[in-house]
Amino acid sequence: MGEALVRARVPWALVAVWVLTIAVFARVVGFPFVNWDDPSHFLDNPLAVHPLARGWIGLFFTEEIGYPAPLLQLSFALDMALFGTHAGFWHAENLALHLTAVTLLYAVARRLDLSAREAAASAALFAVHPLVAEPVSWVTGRKDVLSIVLLFGACLVACSATRVRWVVANVLAFAAVLVLPRMIVAAPFVAVVASQARRAERPRGLASAGLRLAPAFVMALGVIVLGIAQIRRLGAVPPPRSAGQIAGDIFGTWGLQFWHVVFPVDLSSYYFRVSGDPSTLAMATAAAFAIALAWLVATRTKRGDPERTGAILLVVAYAPVSGVFTILRWTSDSYMYLPMAAIALAVVPTIARRWPEHLAHRASLARAIGASAIALYAVTAFGATSRWASSTAVWKGGAARYPNEPLALEHEALGLRSDGFVREADARFIALAERFPNWEDTMDDEVLAYEARGDFTRASKVLERGVRAGSPGCIRMFWMRVLRAPSGTPLPDRELLSVAFEKGFAAMKEGLHDPEAFHRVTMILRSAGLETEAARGEAHLRDAFHLEIVK
């Protein structure tokens, strides 16, 4: 009878978590797309319209987004076919996937022997923690929510000892990797859950579960190897790091992420590697907490305890985002989506089952504090969603947090322009040009900003500096203006013409498909006395367009 009552309460506990989650994130359905990765992933990506536009190999490698993620790309293609560019439907799907992930986490928690109340608390903590606001509110965050749904599905399927279900678990775990390569930890994660799950028939242990999931892990390693080869082919290999640098990255990343888990009040869409952020004190405190947690788990729990299983899952989930692998920034909130699920599975049973006996009469107070913390996180997460309400909002916090980082100011200016605030964007670009005159990324935008202000002298100087610096945007702008200049217009400086041709020739061969325009380039070069450059252009015309130039 008691067990029947527990089962009867489960749906209501889960419904309460759903209601809380929807209350926090419902407004994201009204958000637009933003300029942070949405264009490269689907808005301007030909594979989102025709997934096989580059063949099966092109779909597998998805070079447009920089890493192999064919199932993610198919997800976007399906949305494009069903909903077009109506952003509300895309956001609604992200929210639905998050609710699915929350539901599956609840089911996994129950399999790990958490009570209905503990499972509901774990699901609620995961559902509304501010760190999950990014993947839920940002369409490109689909890669995290979808991969976790597949991962948790694999966990539940693997909790059965039947051979067919182990095959399905392998398929789901590998599918998670095809959505997001960072999910290479999927097979180990599922193995831990499967080895500790409550059921009538259980594998012999972690080694047995791991062996059964070996096919998914081996295939995932294959995806990673191919992804690394792709990065090398694209020339995006990060510089090597010393052991000290790796250690510094690990401590810095953990220091930032630890405080974002505990006090998620200063979140940003981009965390720059700047001195003092995080502080030495923050890193030391985070490291001390990690050591204390490891000691507590090792000495106060035993094999099979849910709190120990949760801690192991946290280590597995956190490994790929721990700073071991090089990235340009410290971290991203979306990186913590899976680790937050593991944290919820570890923290709730630890508090519930390791509460000191001499404070048993205060247990109700502890539950009230826990409920209040979840409510506070929910309110904070509701506010955090506003960071994804527009492209401007995405970058506003980063520009305020990193006022001396030109990339942060560039992102803010581009966000303003994306949202149609052209005048404000031009003011940001001009400020960027004056504060960071050697910043090459936005020189073409700075040229346009000065021209909009009417300062054509400064615009000309920035354009020339950009051409000499090799800015692709400035070189493209330079040649378009030379080609479109009215007849009789004096040619630019001969030496600048030579520089613009040398630095832009490779891009021109790839992007300038009009033989007449390319012929005009060679004529301009020859009229400026640049015979060598003109000969190279004519050779390209013969090779690419099979045209013979009559001199």
CSV table of C-alpha atoms in Angstrom, one decimal, residues 83-521:
chain,number,residue,atom,x,y,z
A,83,PHE,CA,8.7,26.1,-39.6
A,84,GLY,CA,10.8,28.2,-42.0
A,85,THR,CA,12.4,31.1,-40.1
A,86,HIS,CA,9.6,31.6,-37.5
A,87,ALA,CA,11.8,31.7,-34.5
A,88,GLY,CA,9.0,30.9,-32.0
A,89,PHE,CA,8.6,27.3,-33.2
A,90,TRP,CA,12.4,26.7,-32.9
A,91,HIS,CA,12.4,28.1,-29.4
A,92,ALA,CA,9.4,26.0,-28.4
A,93,GLU,CA,11.2,22.9,-29.6
A,94,ASN,CA,14.2,23.7,-27.4
A,95,LEU,CA,11.8,24.2,-24.4
A,96,ALA,CA,10.1,20.9,-25.2
A,97,LEU,CA,13.5,19.1,-25.4
A,98,HIS,CA,14.5,20.6,-22.0
A,99,LEU,CA,11.2,19.4,-20.5
A,100,THR,CA,12.0,15.9,-21.9
A,101,ALA,CA,15.5,16.0,-20.4
A,102,VAL,CA,14.0,17.0,-17.0
A,103,THR,CA,11.6,14.1,-17.2
A,104,LEU,CA,14.2,11.6,-18.2
A,105,LEU,CA,16.5,12.9,-15.4
A,106,TYR,CA,13.7,12.2,-12.9
A,107,ALA,CA,13.4,8.7,-14.3
A,108,VAL,CA,17.2,8.1,-14.1
A,109,ALA,CA,17.1,9.4,-10.5
A,110,ARG,CA,14.4,6.9,-9.6
A,111,ARG,CA,16.5,4.1,-11.2
A,112,LEU,CA,19.4,5.2,-9.0
A,113,ASP,CA,17.3,4.5,-6.0
A,114,LEU,CA,16.4,8.1,-5.1
A,115,SER,CA,13.0,8.5,-3.5
A,116,ALA,CA,10.2,10.2,-5.4
A,117,ARG,CA,10.8,13.4,-3.4
A,118,GLU,CA,14.6,13.3,-4.0
A,119,ALA,CA,14.1,12.6,-7.7
A,120,ALA,CA,11.7,15.6,-8.0
A,121,ALA,CA,14.1,17.9,-6.1
A,122,SER,CA,17.0,16.8,-8.4
A,123,ALA,CA,14.8,17.4,-11.5
A,124,ALA,CA,13.8,20.8,-10.2
A,125,LEU,CA,17.3,21.9,-9.4
A,126,PHE,CA,18.5,20.9,-12.9
A,127,ALA,CA,15.4,22.3,-14.6
A,128,VAL,CA,15.6,25.9,-13.3
A,129,HIS,CA,19.3,26.5,-12.5
A,130,PRO,CA,20.4,29.7,-14.3
A,131,LEU,CA,23.2,27.8,-16.1
A,132,VAL,CA,20.7,26.0,-18.2
A,133,ALA,CA,19.1,29.3,-19.4
A,134,GLU,CA,21.6,29.5,-22.2
A,135,PRO,CA,20.9,26.2,-24.0
A,136,VAL,CA,17.2,26.5,-23.5
A,137,SER,CA,16.9,30.2,-24.6
A,138,TRP,CA,19.3,30.0,-27.5
A,139,VAL,CA,18.3,28.0,-30.6
A,140,THR,CA,21.9,26.9,-31.3
A,141,GLY,CA,21.8,25.5,-27.7
A,142,ARG,CA,19.8,22.7,-29.3
A,143,LYS,CA,23.1,20.8,-29.5
A,144,ASP,CA,23.1,20.4,-25.6
A,145,VAL,CA,19.4,19.7,-24.9
A,146,LEU,CA,19.0,17.2,-27.8
A,147,SER,CA,22.2,15.4,-27.0
A,148,ILE,CA,21.2,15.1,-23.3
A,149,VAL,CA,17.8,13.7,-24.2
A,150,LEU,CA,19.5,11.0,-26.3
A,151,LEU,CA,22.0,10.3,-23.5
A,152,PHE,CA,19.3,10.0,-20.7
A,153,GLY,CA,17.3,7.8,-23.1
A,154,ALA,CA,20.3,5.5,-23.5
A,155,CYS,CA,20.7,5.4,-19.7
A,156,LEU,CA,17.1,4.2,-19.2
A,157,VAL,CA,17.3,1.7,-22.0
A,158,ALA,CA,20.6,0.3,-20.6
A,159,CYS,CA,19.0,-0.3,-17.2
A,160,SER,CA,17.5,-3.5,-18.7
A,161,ALA,CA,19.6,-6.6,-19.1
A,162,THR,CA,18.2,-7.6,-22.5
A,163,ARG,CA,20.5,-7.8,-25.5
A,164,VAL,CA,18.2,-5.8,-27.8
A,165,ARG,CA,18.1,-2.9,-25.3
A,166,TRP,CA,21.9,-2.8,-25.0
A,167,VAL,CA,22.0,-2.4,-28.8
A,168,VAL,CA,19.5,0.4,-28.6
A,169,ALA,CA,21.5,2.0,-25.8
A,170,ASN,CA,24.6,1.9,-28.0
A,171,VAL,CA,22.7,3.5,-30.8
A,172,LEU,CA,21.4,6.3,-28.6
A,173,ALA,CA,24.7,7.0,-27.0
A,174,PHE,CA,26.5,7.2,-30.3
A,175,ALA,CA,23.6,9.4,-31.6
A,176,ALA,CA,24.4,11.9,-28.8
A,177,VAL,CA,27.9,12.2,-30.1
A,178,LEU,CA,26.6,12.9,-33.6
A,179,VAL,CA,24.7,15.8,-32.2
A,180,LEU,CA,27.6,17.1,-30.1
A,181,PRO,CA,31.1,15.5,-30.2
A,182,ARG,CA,31.6,16.6,-26.6
A,183,MET,CA,29.3,13.8,-25.7
A,184,ILE,CA,32.2,11.3,-26.2
A,185,VAL,CA,31.5,10.7,-22.5
A,186,ALA,CA,28.1,9.3,-23.3
A,187,ALA,CA,29.1,5.7,-23.2
A,188,PRO,CA,31.0,5.9,-19.8
A,189,PHE,CA,28.1,8.0,-18.4
A,190,VAL,CA,25.5,5.3,-19.4
A,191,ALA,CA,27.8,2.5,-18.1
A,192,VAL,CA,27.9,4.1,-14.7
A,193,VAL,CA,24.1,4.5,-14.5
A,194,ALA,CA,23.5,1.0,-15.9
A,195,SER,CA,25.9,-0.6,-13.4
A,196,GLN,CA,24.2,1.1,-10.4
A,197,ALA,CA,20.6,1.1,-11.5
A,198,ARG,CA,18.0,-0.6,-9.3
A,199,ARG,CA,16.4,-3.6,-11.1
A,200,ALA,CA,15.8,-7.2,-10.8
A,201,GLU,CA,18.7,-8.2,-13.1
A,202,ARG,CA,21.9,-6.3,-13.0
A,203,PRO,CA,25.1,-6.6,-15.0
A,204,ARG,CA,28.1,-8.0,-13.2
A,205,GLY,CA,29.4,-4.4,-12.6
A,206,LEU,CA,30.8,-1.3,-14.2
A,207,ALA,CA,33.3,-3.3,-16.3
A,208,SER,CA,30.5,-5.5,-17.7
A,209,ALA,CA,28.4,-2.4,-18.5
A,210,GLY,CA,31.3,-0.7,-20.1
A,211,LEU,CA,32.1,-3.7,-22.2
A,212,ARG,CA,28.5,-3.8,-23.5
A,213,LEU,CA,28.8,-0.1,-24.4
A,214,ALA,CA,32.2,-0.4,-26.0
A,215,PRO,CA,30.8,-0.2,-29.6
A,216,ALA,CA,29.4,3.3,-28.9
A,217,PHE,CA,32.6,4.5,-27.3
A,218,VAL,CA,34.8,3.2,-30.1
A,219,MET,CA,32.6,4.9,-32.8
A,220,ALA,CA,32.6,8.1,-30.7
A,221,LEU,CA,36.4,8.0,-30.7
A,222,GLY,CA,36.3,7.6,-34.5
A,223,VAL,CA,34.2,10.8,-34.7
A,224,ILE,CA,36.6,12.7,-32.5
A,225,VAL,CA,39.6,11.6,-34.6
A,226,LEU,CA,37.8,12.7,-37.8
A,227,GLY,CA,36.9,15.9,-36.1
A,228,ILE,CA,40.5,16.6,-35.2
A,229,ALA,CA,41.6,15.8,-38.8
A,230,GLN,CA,39.0,18.3,-40.0
A,231,ILE,CA,40.3,21.0,-37.6
A,232,ARG,CA,43.8,20.4,-38.9
A,233,ARG,CA,42.6,20.6,-42.5
A,234,LEU,CA,40.9,24.0,-41.7
A,235,GLY,CA,44.1,25.3,-40.1
A,236,ALA,CA,42.3,25.9,-36.7
A,237,VAL,CA,44.7,23.8,-34.6
A,238,PRO,CA,45.3,25.6,-31.2
A,239,PRO,CA,48.8,26.2,-30.1
A,240,PRO,CA,50.5,23.6,-27.9
A,241,ARG,CA,50.3,24.2,-24.1
A,242,SER,CA,52.8,23.4,-21.4
A,243,ALA,CA,51.8,21.3,-18.4
A,244,GLY,CA,51.7,24.5,-16.3
A,245,GLN,CA,49.3,26.1,-18.8
A,246,ILE,CA,47.1,23.1,-18.8
A,247,ALA,CA,47.0,23.2,-15.0
A,248,GLY,CA,46.2,26.9,-15.1
A,249,ASP,CA,43.4,26.3,-17.6
A,250,ILE,CA,41.9,23.6,-15.4
A,251,PHE,CA,42.0,25.7,-12.2
A,252,GLY,CA,40.7,28.8,-14.0
A,253,THR,CA,37.9,27.0,-15.7
A,254,TRP,CA,36.8,25.2,-12.5
A,255,GLY,CA,37.1,28.5,-10.5
A,256,LEU,CA,34.8,30.2,-12.9
A,257,GLN,CA,32.3,27.4,-13.2
A,258,PHE,CA,32.2,26.6,-9.5
A,259,TRP,CA,31.0,30.1,-8.6
A,260,HIS,CA,28.5,30.1,-11.5
A,261,VAL,CA,27.0,27.0,-10.0
A,262,VAL,CA,26.8,28.3,-6.5
A,263,PHE,CA,26.1,32.1,-7.2
A,264,PRO,CA,24.9,32.3,-10.9
A,265,VAL,CA,24.4,36.1,-10.8
A,266,ASP,CA,27.0,37.4,-13.3
A,267,LEU,CA,26.5,35.1,-16.3
A,268,SER,CA,27.7,36.1,-19.7
A,269,SER,CA,27.5,34.6,-23.2
A,270,TYR,CA,31.3,34.7,-23.5
A,271,TYR,CA,34.0,34.4,-20.8
A,272,PHE,CA,37.2,36.0,-21.9
A,273,ARG,CA,40.6,34.9,-20.7
A,274,VAL,CA,41.6,38.0,-18.8
A,275,SER,CA,43.9,38.5,-15.8
A,276,GLY,CA,42.1,38.4,-12.5
A,277,ASP,CA,38.9,36.7,-13.8
A,278,PRO,CA,38.5,34.4,-12.0
A,279,SER,CA,40.5,35.6,-9.1
A,280,THR,CA,43.2,33.5,-7.3
A,281,LEU,CA,40.9,33.4,-4.3
A,282,ALA,CA,38.0,32.1,-6.4
A,283,MET,CA,40.2,29.3,-7.9
A,284,ALA,CA,41.7,28.4,-4.5
A,285,THR,CA,38.2,28.2,-2.9
A,286,ALA,CA,36.9,26.1,-5.8
A,287,ALA,CA,39.9,23.7,-5.6
A,288,ALA,CA,39.4,23.3,-1.8
A,289,PHE,CA,35.8,22.5,-2.3
A,290,ALA,CA,36.6,19.9,-4.9
A,291,ILE,CA,39.2,18.3,-2.5
A,292,ALA,CA,36.7,18.3,0.4
A,293,LEU,CA,34.0,16.8,-1.8
A,294,ALA,CA,36.2,14.0,-3.1
A,295,TRP,CA,37.2,13.2,0.6
A,296,LEU,CA,33.6,13.2,1.7
A,297,VAL,CA,32.6,10.9,-1.1
A,298,ALA,CA,35.5,8.5,-0.6
A,299,THR,CA,35.2,8.3,3.2
A,300,ARG,CA,31.5,8.7,3.9
A,301,THR,CA,29.8,6.8,1.1
A,302,LYS,CA,30.0,3.2,-0.1
A,303,ARG,CA,29.7,1.6,-3.5
A,304,GLY,CA,26.1,1.7,-4.7
A,305,ASP,CA,25.1,4.8,-2.7
A,306,PRO,CA,23.3,7.3,-5.0
A,307,GLU,CA,25.4,10.2,-3.7
A,308,ARG,CA,28.6,8.4,-4.7
A,309,THR,CA,27.1,7.4,-8.1
A,310,GLY,CA,26.1,11.1,-8.6
A,311,ALA,CA,29.7,12.2,-7.8
A,312,ILE,CA,31.1,9.7,-10.3
A,313,LEU,CA,28.7,10.9,-13.0
A,314,LEU,CA,29.8,14.5,-12.3
A,315,VAL,CA,33.4,13.6,-12.9
A,316,VAL,CA,32.5,11.9,-16.1
A,317,ALA,CA,30.2,14.7,-17.3
A,318,TYR,CA,32.6,17.5,-16.4
A,319,ALA,CA,35.8,16.0,-17.9
A,320,PRO,CA,35.3,17.4,-21.5
A,321,VAL,CA,34.6,20.9,-20.3
A,322,SER,CA,37.2,21.0,-17.5
A,323,GLY,CA,39.9,23.0,-19.4
A,324,VAL,CA,41.8,19.9,-20.4
A,325,PHE,CA,41.1,20.7,-24.0
A,326,THR,CA,42.1,24.1,-25.4
A,327,ILE,CA,39.4,26.6,-26.2
A,328,LEU,CA,39.7,30.4,-26.9
A,329,ARG,CA,37.5,31.3,-23.9
A,330,TRP,CA,37.3,30.0,-20.4
A,331,THR,CA,34.0,28.2,-20.7
A,332,SER,CA,30.3,28.6,-21.7
A,333,ASP,CA,27.2,28.2,-19.7
A,334,SER,CA,25.9,25.6,-22.1
A,335,TYR,CA,29.0,23.5,-21.4
A,336,MET,CA,27.5,22.9,-17.9
A,337,TYR,CA,24.2,21.5,-19.1
A,338,LEU,CA,25.2,17.9,-18.5
A,339,PRO,CA,27.4,18.6,-15.5
A,340,MET,CA,24.4,20.4,-13.9
A,341,ALA,CA,22.3,17.2,-14.3
A,342,ALA,CA,25.0,15.2,-12.5
A,343,ILE,CA,25.3,17.9,-9.8
A,344,ALA,CA,21.6,17.6,-9.2
A,345,LEU,CA,21.9,13.8,-8.9
A,346,ALA,CA,24.7,14.1,-6.5
A,347,VAL,CA,23.7,17.1,-4.3
A,348,VAL,CA,20.1,16.2,-3.4
A,349,PRO,CA,20.7,12.7,-2.0
A,350,THR,CA,23.9,13.9,-0.3
A,351,ILE,CA,21.9,16.5,1.7
A,352,ALA,CA,18.9,14.3,2.2
A,353,ARG,CA,20.9,11.2,3.4
A,354,ARG,CA,24.0,12.8,5.1
A,355,TRP,CA,22.1,15.2,7.2
A,356,PRO,CA,23.6,15.1,10.7
A,357,GLU,CA,21.6,12.9,13.1
A,358,HIS,CA,21.9,15.4,15.9
A,359,LEU,CA,20.1,17.9,13.7
A,360,ALA,CA,17.3,15.5,12.7
A,361,HIS,CA,14.8,17.8,14.3
A,362,ARG,CA,15.9,20.6,11.9
A,363,ALA,CA,15.3,18.4,8.8
A,364,SER,CA,12.1,20.3,7.9
A,365,LEU,CA,14.1,23.6,8.1
A,366,ALA,CA,16.7,22.1,5.7
A,367,ARG,CA,13.9,21.1,3.2
A,368,ALA,CA,12.5,24.6,3.4
A,369,ILE,CA,16.0,26.1,2.7
A,370,GLY,CA,16.4,23.7,-0.2
A,371,ALA,CA,13.0,24.7,-1.6
A,372,SER,CA,13.8,28.4,-1.2
A,373,ALA,CA,17.2,27.9,-3.0
A,374,ILE,CA,15.4,26.3,-5.9
A,375,ALA,CA,12.9,29.1,-6.0
A,376,LEU,CA,15.7,31.6,-5.9
A,377,TYR,CA,17.5,29.8,-8.8
A,378,ALA,CA,14.2,29.8,-10.7
A,379,VAL,CA,13.8,33.6,-10.3
A,380,THR,CA,17.4,34.1,-11.3
A,381,ALA,CA,17.0,31.8,-14.4
A,382,PHE,CA,13.9,33.8,-15.4
A,383,GLY,CA,16.1,36.9,-15.4
A,384,ALA,CA,18.9,35.1,-17.2
A,385,THR,CA,16.7,34.3,-20.2
A,386,SER,CA,16.5,38.0,-21.0
A,387,ARG,CA,20.1,37.8,-22.1
A,388,TRP,CA,18.9,35.9,-25.2
A,389,ALA,CA,16.0,38.3,-26.0
A,390,SER,CA,18.0,40.0,-28.8
A,391,SER,CA,21.4,40.1,-30.3
A,392,THR,CA,22.1,43.3,-28.5
A,393,ALA,CA,21.2,41.7,-25.1
A,394,VAL,CA,23.4,38.7,-25.8
A,395,TRP,CA,26.6,40.9,-25.9
A,396,LYS,CA,25.6,43.7,-23.6
A,397,GLY,CA,26.7,41.9,-20.4
A,398,GLY,CA,30.0,40.8,-21.9
A,399,ALA,CA,30.9,44.3,-23.0
A,400,ALA,CA,30.2,45.6,-19.5
A,401,ARG,CA,32.2,42.8,-17.9
A,402,TYR,CA,35.2,43.1,-20.3
A,403,PRO,CA,35.4,46.8,-21.2
A,404,ASN,CA,39.1,46.4,-22.3
A,405,GLU,CA,38.5,43.5,-24.6
A,406,PRO,CA,38.1,44.6,-28.2
A,407,LEU,CA,36.3,41.4,-29.2
A,408,ALA,CA,33.7,42.1,-26.5
A,409,LEU,CA,33.1,45.6,-28.0
A,410,GLU,CA,33.0,44.2,-31.5
A,411,HIS,CA,30.4,41.6,-30.5
A,412,GLU,CA,28.3,44.4,-28.9
A,413,ALA,CA,28.5,46.6,-32.0
A,414,LEU,CA,27.6,43.7,-34.3
A,415,GLY,CA,24.7,42.8,-32.1
A,416,LEU,CA,23.3,46.4,-32.3
A,417,ARG,CA,23.7,46.3,-36.1
A,418,SER,CA,21.9,42.9,-36.3
A,419,ASP,CA,19.0,44.3,-34.3
A,420,GLY,CA,18.7,47.4,-36.6
A,421,PHE,CA,20.3,49.9,-34.3
A,422,VAL,CA,22.7,51.2,-37.0
A,423,ARG,CA,23.5,54.5,-35.5
A,424,GLU,CA,24.4,53.1,-32.1
A,425,ALA,CA,26.4,50.3,-33.8
A,426,ASP,CA,28.4,52.9,-35.8
A,427,ALA,CA,29.2,54.8,-32.6
A,428,ARG,CA,30.6,51.6,-31.1
A,429,PHE,CA,32.7,50.8,-34.2
A,430,ILE,CA,34.2,54.3,-34.1
A,431,ALA,CA,35.0,54.0,-30.4
A,432,LEU,CA,36.6,50.6,-31.2
A,433,ALA,CA,38.7,52.2,-34.0
A,434,GLU,CA,39.9,55.0,-31.7
A,435,ARG,CA,40.6,52.8,-28.7
A,436,PHE,CA,42.1,49.8,-30.6
A,437,PRO,CA,43.5,51.1,-33.9
A,438,ASN,CA,45.2,47.9,-34.7
A,439,TRP,CA,42.2,45.6,-34.2
A,440,GLU,CA,41.7,44.1,-37.7
A,441,ASP,CA,38.4,42.2,-37.3
A,442,THR,CA,36.1,45.2,-37.8
A,443,MET,CA,38.1,47.6,-39.9
A,444,ASP,CA,35.6,47.4,-42.8
A,445,ASP,CA,32.7,48.2,-40.4
A,446,GLU,CA,34.7,51.1,-39.0
A,447,VAL,CA,35.1,52.4,-42.6
A,448,LEU,CA,31.3,52.4,-43.0
A,449,ALA,CA,30.8,54.0,-39.6
A,450,TYR,CA,33.2,56.9,-40.4
A,451,GLU,CA,31.5,57.4,-43.8
A,452,ALA,CA,28.1,57.4,-42.2
A,453,ARG,CA,29.4,60.2,-40.0
A,454,GLY,CA,30.7,62.0,-43.0
A,455,ASP,CA,34.4,61.7,-42.0
A,456,PHE,CA,35.7,60.4,-45.4
A,457,THR,CA,39.3,61.2,-44.6
A,458,ARG,CA,39.3,58.9,-41.5
A,459,ALA,CA,37.4,56.3,-43.5
A,460,SER,CA,40.0,56.3,-46.2
A,461,LYS,CA,42.8,56.0,-43.7
A,462,VAL,CA,41.1,53.0,-41.9
A,463,LEU,CA,40.5,51.4,-45.3
A,464,GLU,CA,44.1,51.7,-46.3
A,465,ARG,CA,45.3,50.4,-42.9
A,466,GLY,CA,42.9,47.4,-43.3
A,467,VAL,CA,44.2,46.6,-46.7
A,468,ARG,CA,47.8,46.6,-45.6
A,469,ALA,CA,46.8,44.5,-42.5
A,470,GLY,CA,45.2,41.9,-44.8
A,471,SER,CA,41.6,42.5,-43.5
A,472,PRO,CA,39.4,40.4,-45.9
A,473,GLY,CA,36.6,42.8,-45.5
A,474,CYS,CA,38.7,45.9,-46.3
A,475,ILE,CA,40.4,44.2,-49.3
A,476,ARG,CA,37.0,43.2,-50.7
A,477,MET,CA,35.7,46.7,-50.1
A,478,PHE,CA,38.8,48.2,-51.8
A,479,TRP,CA,38.4,46.2,-55.0
A,480,MET,CA,34.7,46.7,-55.2
A,481,ARG,CA,35.2,50.4,-55.1
A,482,VAL,CA,38.0,50.4,-57.6
A,483,LEU,CA,35.9,48.3,-60.0
A,484,ARG,CA,32.8,50.4,-59.6
A,485,ALA,CA,34.6,53.8,-59.9
A,486,PRO,CA,33.4,56.0,-62.7
A,487,SER,CA,35.6,56.2,-65.8
A,488,GLY,CA,38.3,58.7,-65.4
A,489,THR,CA,38.6,58.3,-61.7
A,490,PRO,CA,42.3,58.4,-60.6
A,491,LEU,CA,43.7,55.0,-59.6
A,492,PRO,CA,44.7,54.4,-56.0
A,493,ASP,CA,48.3,54.4,-55.0
A,494,ARG,CA,50.3,51.9,-57.1
A,495,GLU,CA,51.9,50.3,-54.1
A,496,LEU,CA,48.5,50.0,-52.3
A,497,LEU,CA,47.1,48.3,-55.5
A,498,SER,CA,50.0,45.8,-55.4
A,499,VAL,CA,49.4,45.1,-51.7
A,500,ALA,CA,45.6,44.7,-52.2
A,501,PHE,CA,46.2,42.2,-55.0
A,502,GLU,CA,48.9,40.2,-53.2
A,503,LYS,CA,46.9,39.9,-50.0
A,504,GLY,CA,43.6,39.3,-51.7
A,505,PHE,CA,44.5,37.2,-54.7
A,506,ALA,CA,43.8,33.8,-53.1
A,507,ALA,CA,40.4,35.0,-51.9
A,508,MET,CA,39.6,36.6,-55.3
A,509,LYS,CA,40.3,33.3,-57.1
A,510,GLU,CA,37.9,31.6,-54.7
A,511,GLY,CA,35.2,34.2,-54.6
A,512,LEU,CA,35.3,36.3,-57.8
A,513,HIS,CA,33.5,34.1,-60.4
A,514,ASP,CA,32.8,36.8,-62.9
A,515,PRO,CA,35.5,36.6,-65.6
A,516,GLU,CA,34.7,40.1,-66.9
A,517,ALA,CA,35.3,41.6,-63.4
A,518,PHE,CA,38.6,39.6,-63.0
A,519,HIS,CA,39.6,40.9,-66.5
A,520,ARG,CA,39.0,44.4,-65.3
A,521,VAL,CA,41.3,43.8,-62.3
